[in-house]
PDB file of C-alpha atoms in Angstrom:
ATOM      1  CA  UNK U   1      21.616   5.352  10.999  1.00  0.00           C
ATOM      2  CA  UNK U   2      20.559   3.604   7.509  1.00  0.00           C
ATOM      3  CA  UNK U   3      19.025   0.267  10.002  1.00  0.00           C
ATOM      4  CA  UNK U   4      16.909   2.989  12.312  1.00  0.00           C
ATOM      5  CA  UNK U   5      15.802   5.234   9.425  1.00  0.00           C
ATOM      6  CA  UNK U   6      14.644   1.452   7.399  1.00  0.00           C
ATOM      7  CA  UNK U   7      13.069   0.454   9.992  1.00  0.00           C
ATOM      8  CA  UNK U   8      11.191   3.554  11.031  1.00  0.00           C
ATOM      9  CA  UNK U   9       9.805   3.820   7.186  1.00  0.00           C
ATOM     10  CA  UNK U  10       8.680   0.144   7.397  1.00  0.00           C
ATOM     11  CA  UNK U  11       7.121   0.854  10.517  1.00  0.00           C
ATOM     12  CA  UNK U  12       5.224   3.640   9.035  1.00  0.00           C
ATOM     13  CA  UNK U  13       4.015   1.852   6.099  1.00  0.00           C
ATOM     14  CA  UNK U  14       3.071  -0.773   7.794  1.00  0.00           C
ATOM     15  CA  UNK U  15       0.731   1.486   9.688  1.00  0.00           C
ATOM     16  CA  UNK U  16      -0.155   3.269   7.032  1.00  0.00           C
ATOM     17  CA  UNK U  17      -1.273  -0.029   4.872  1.00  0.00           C
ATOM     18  CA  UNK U  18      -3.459  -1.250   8.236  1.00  0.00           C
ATOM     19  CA  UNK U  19      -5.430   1.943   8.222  1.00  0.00           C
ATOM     20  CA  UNK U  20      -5.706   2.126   3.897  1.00  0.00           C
ATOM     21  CA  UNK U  21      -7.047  -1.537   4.432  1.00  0.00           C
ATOM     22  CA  UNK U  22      -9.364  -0.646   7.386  1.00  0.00           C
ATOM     23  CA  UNK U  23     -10.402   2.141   5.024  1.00  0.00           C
ATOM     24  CA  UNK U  24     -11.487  -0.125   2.124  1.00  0.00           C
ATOM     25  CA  UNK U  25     -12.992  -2.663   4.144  1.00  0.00           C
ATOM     26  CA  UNK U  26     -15.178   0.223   5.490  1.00  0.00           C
ATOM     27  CA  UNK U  27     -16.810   1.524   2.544  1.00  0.00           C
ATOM     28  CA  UNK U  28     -20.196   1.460   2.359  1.00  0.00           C
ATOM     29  CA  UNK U  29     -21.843  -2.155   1.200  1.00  0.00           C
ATOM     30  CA  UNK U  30     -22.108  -1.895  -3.055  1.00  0.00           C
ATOM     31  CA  UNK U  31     -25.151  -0.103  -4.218  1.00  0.00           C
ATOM     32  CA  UNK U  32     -26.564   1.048  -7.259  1.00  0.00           C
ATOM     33  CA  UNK U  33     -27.575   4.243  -6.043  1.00  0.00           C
ATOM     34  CA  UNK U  34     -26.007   6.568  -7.645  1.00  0.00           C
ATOM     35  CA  UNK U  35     -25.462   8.760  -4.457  1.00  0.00           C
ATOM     36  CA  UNK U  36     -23.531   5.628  -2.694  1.00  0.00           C
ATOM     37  CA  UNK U  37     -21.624   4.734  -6.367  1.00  0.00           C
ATOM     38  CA  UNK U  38     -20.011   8.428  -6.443  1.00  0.00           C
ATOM     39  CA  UNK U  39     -18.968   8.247  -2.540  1.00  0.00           C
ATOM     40  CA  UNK U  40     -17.326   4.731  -3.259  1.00  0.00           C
ATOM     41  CA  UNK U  41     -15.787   5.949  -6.284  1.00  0.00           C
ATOM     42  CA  UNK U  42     -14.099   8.730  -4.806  1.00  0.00           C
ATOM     43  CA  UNK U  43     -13.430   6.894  -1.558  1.00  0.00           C
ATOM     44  CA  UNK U  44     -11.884   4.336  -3.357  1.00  0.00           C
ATOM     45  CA  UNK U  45      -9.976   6.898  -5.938  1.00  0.00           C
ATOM     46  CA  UNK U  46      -8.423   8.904  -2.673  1.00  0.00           C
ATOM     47  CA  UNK U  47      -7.092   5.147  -1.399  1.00  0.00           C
ATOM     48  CA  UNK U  48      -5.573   4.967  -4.679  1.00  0.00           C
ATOM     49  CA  UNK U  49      -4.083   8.150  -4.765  1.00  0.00           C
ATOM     50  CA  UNK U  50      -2.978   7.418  -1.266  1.00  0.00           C
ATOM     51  CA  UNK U  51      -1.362   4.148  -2.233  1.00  0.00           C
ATOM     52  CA  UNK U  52       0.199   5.663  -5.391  1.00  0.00           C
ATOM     53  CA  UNK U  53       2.145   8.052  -2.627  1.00  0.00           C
ATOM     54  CA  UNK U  54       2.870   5.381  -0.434  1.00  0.00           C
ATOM     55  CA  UNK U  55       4.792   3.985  -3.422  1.00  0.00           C
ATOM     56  CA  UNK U  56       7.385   6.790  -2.913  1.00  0.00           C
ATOM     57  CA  UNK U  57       8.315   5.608   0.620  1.00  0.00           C
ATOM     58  CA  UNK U  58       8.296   1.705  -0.926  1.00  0.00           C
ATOM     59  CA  UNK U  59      10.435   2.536  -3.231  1.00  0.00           C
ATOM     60  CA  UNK U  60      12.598   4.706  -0.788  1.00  0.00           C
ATOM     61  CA  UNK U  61      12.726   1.700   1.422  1.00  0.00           C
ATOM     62  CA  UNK U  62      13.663  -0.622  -1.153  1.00  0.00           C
ATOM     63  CA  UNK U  63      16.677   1.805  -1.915  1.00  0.00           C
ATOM     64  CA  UNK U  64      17.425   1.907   2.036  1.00  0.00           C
ATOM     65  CA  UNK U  65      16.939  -2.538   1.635  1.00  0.00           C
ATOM     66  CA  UNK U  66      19.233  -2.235  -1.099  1.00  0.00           C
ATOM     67  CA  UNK U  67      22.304   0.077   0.450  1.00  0.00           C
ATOM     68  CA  UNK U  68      21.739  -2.179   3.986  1.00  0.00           C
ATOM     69  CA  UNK U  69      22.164  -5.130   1.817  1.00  0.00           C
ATOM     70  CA  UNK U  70      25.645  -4.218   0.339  1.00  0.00           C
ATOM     71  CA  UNK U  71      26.697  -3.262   3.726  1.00  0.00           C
ATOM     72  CA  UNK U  72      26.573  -6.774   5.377  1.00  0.00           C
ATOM     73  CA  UNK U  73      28.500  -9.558   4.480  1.00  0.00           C
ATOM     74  CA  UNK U  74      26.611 -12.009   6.401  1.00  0.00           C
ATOM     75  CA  UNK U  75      23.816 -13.862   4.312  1.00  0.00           C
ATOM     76  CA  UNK U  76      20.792 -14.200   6.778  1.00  0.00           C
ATOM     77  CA  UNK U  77      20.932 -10.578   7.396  1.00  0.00           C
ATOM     78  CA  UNK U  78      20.461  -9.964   3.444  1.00  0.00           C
ATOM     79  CA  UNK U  79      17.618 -12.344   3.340  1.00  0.00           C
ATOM     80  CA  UNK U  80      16.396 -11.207   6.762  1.00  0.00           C
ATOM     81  CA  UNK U  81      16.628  -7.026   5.393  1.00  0.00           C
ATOM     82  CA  UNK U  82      14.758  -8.454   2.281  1.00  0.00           C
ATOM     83  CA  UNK U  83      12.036 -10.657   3.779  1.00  0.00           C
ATOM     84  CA  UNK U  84      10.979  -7.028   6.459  1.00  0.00           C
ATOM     85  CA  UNK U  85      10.923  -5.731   3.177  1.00  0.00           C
ATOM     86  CA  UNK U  86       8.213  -8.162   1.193  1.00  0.00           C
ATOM     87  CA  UNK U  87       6.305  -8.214   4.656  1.00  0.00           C
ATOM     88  CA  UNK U  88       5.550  -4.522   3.601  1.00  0.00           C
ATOM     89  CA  UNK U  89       5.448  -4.668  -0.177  1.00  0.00           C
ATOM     90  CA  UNK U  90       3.217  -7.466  -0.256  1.00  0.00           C
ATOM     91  CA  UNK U  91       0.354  -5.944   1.875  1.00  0.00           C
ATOM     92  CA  UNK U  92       0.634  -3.035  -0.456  1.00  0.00           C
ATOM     93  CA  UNK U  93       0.242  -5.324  -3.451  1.00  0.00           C
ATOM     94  CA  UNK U  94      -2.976  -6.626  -1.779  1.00  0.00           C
ATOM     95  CA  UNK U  95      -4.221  -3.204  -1.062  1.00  0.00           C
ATOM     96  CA  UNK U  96      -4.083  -1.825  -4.690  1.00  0.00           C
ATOM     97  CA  UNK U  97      -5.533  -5.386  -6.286  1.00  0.00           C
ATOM     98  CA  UNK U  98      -8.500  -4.653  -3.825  1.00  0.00           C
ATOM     99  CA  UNK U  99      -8.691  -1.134  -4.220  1.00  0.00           C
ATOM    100  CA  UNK U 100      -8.877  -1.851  -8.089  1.00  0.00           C
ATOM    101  CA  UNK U 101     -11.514  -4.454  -7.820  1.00  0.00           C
ATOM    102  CA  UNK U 102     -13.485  -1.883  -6.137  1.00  0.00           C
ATOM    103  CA  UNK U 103     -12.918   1.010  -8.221  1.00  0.00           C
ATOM    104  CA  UNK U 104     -14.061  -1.431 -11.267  1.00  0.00           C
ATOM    105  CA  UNK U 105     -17.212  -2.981  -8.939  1.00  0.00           C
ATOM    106  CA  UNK U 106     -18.616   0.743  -8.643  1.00  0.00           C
ATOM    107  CA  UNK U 107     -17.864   1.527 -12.289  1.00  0.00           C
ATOM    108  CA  UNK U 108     -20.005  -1.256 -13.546  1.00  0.00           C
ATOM    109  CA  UNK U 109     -22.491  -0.172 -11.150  1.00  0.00           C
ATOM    110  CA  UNK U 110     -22.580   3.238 -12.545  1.00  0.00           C
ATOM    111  CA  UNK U 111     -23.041   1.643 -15.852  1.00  0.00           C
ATOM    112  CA  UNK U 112     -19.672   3.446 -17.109  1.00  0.00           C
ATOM    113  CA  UNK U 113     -18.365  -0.696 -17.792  1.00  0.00           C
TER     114      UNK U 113
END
């Protein structure tokens, strides 16, 4: 039950990081127009705030990693529950880094930095 209900949440962050990440790559290209520097901003501030509650189900997954962990004896399957893991945590990593870089981009073009 603990296996199915881990893998269902990595399978949904996983698809839930691919469309964040489609969703940053399709702002609009930087400009200083002030029109197109609000819509990024608050594009990239509801990414955020969308990453910030994927962080729930990370950290709900870890805990799942964690309790799956105990349960097997065998080595690999440790390092196996921990590596699906980091395949998801790391793409979320990536995501906020970018999401920050662009938040920061459309401040200095607002002249706010």
């Amino acid at each position: 039950d603990k296996t199915a209900q881990f893998q269902e949440l990595l399978r949904g962050l996983s698809e839930s990081a691919g469309a964040l990440e489609a969703q940053l790559e399709g702002q609009q290209a930087l400009s200083s127009q002030p029109d197109a520097v609000r819509k990024q901003l608050e594009a990239t501030n509801d990414i955020l705030a969308r990453l910030r509650d994927e962080r729930k189900r990370l950290k709900e997954a870890e805990g799942l990693c964690g309790e799956l962990s105990a349960l097997v004896a065998e080595e690999y399957l440790r390092a196996d529950l921990s590596k699906q893991l980091e395949g998801i945590t790391k793409p979320f990593k990536v995501l906020e880094d970018k999401a920050g870089g662009s938040l920061l981009t459309s401040l200095q073009l607002r002249g706010v930095f």
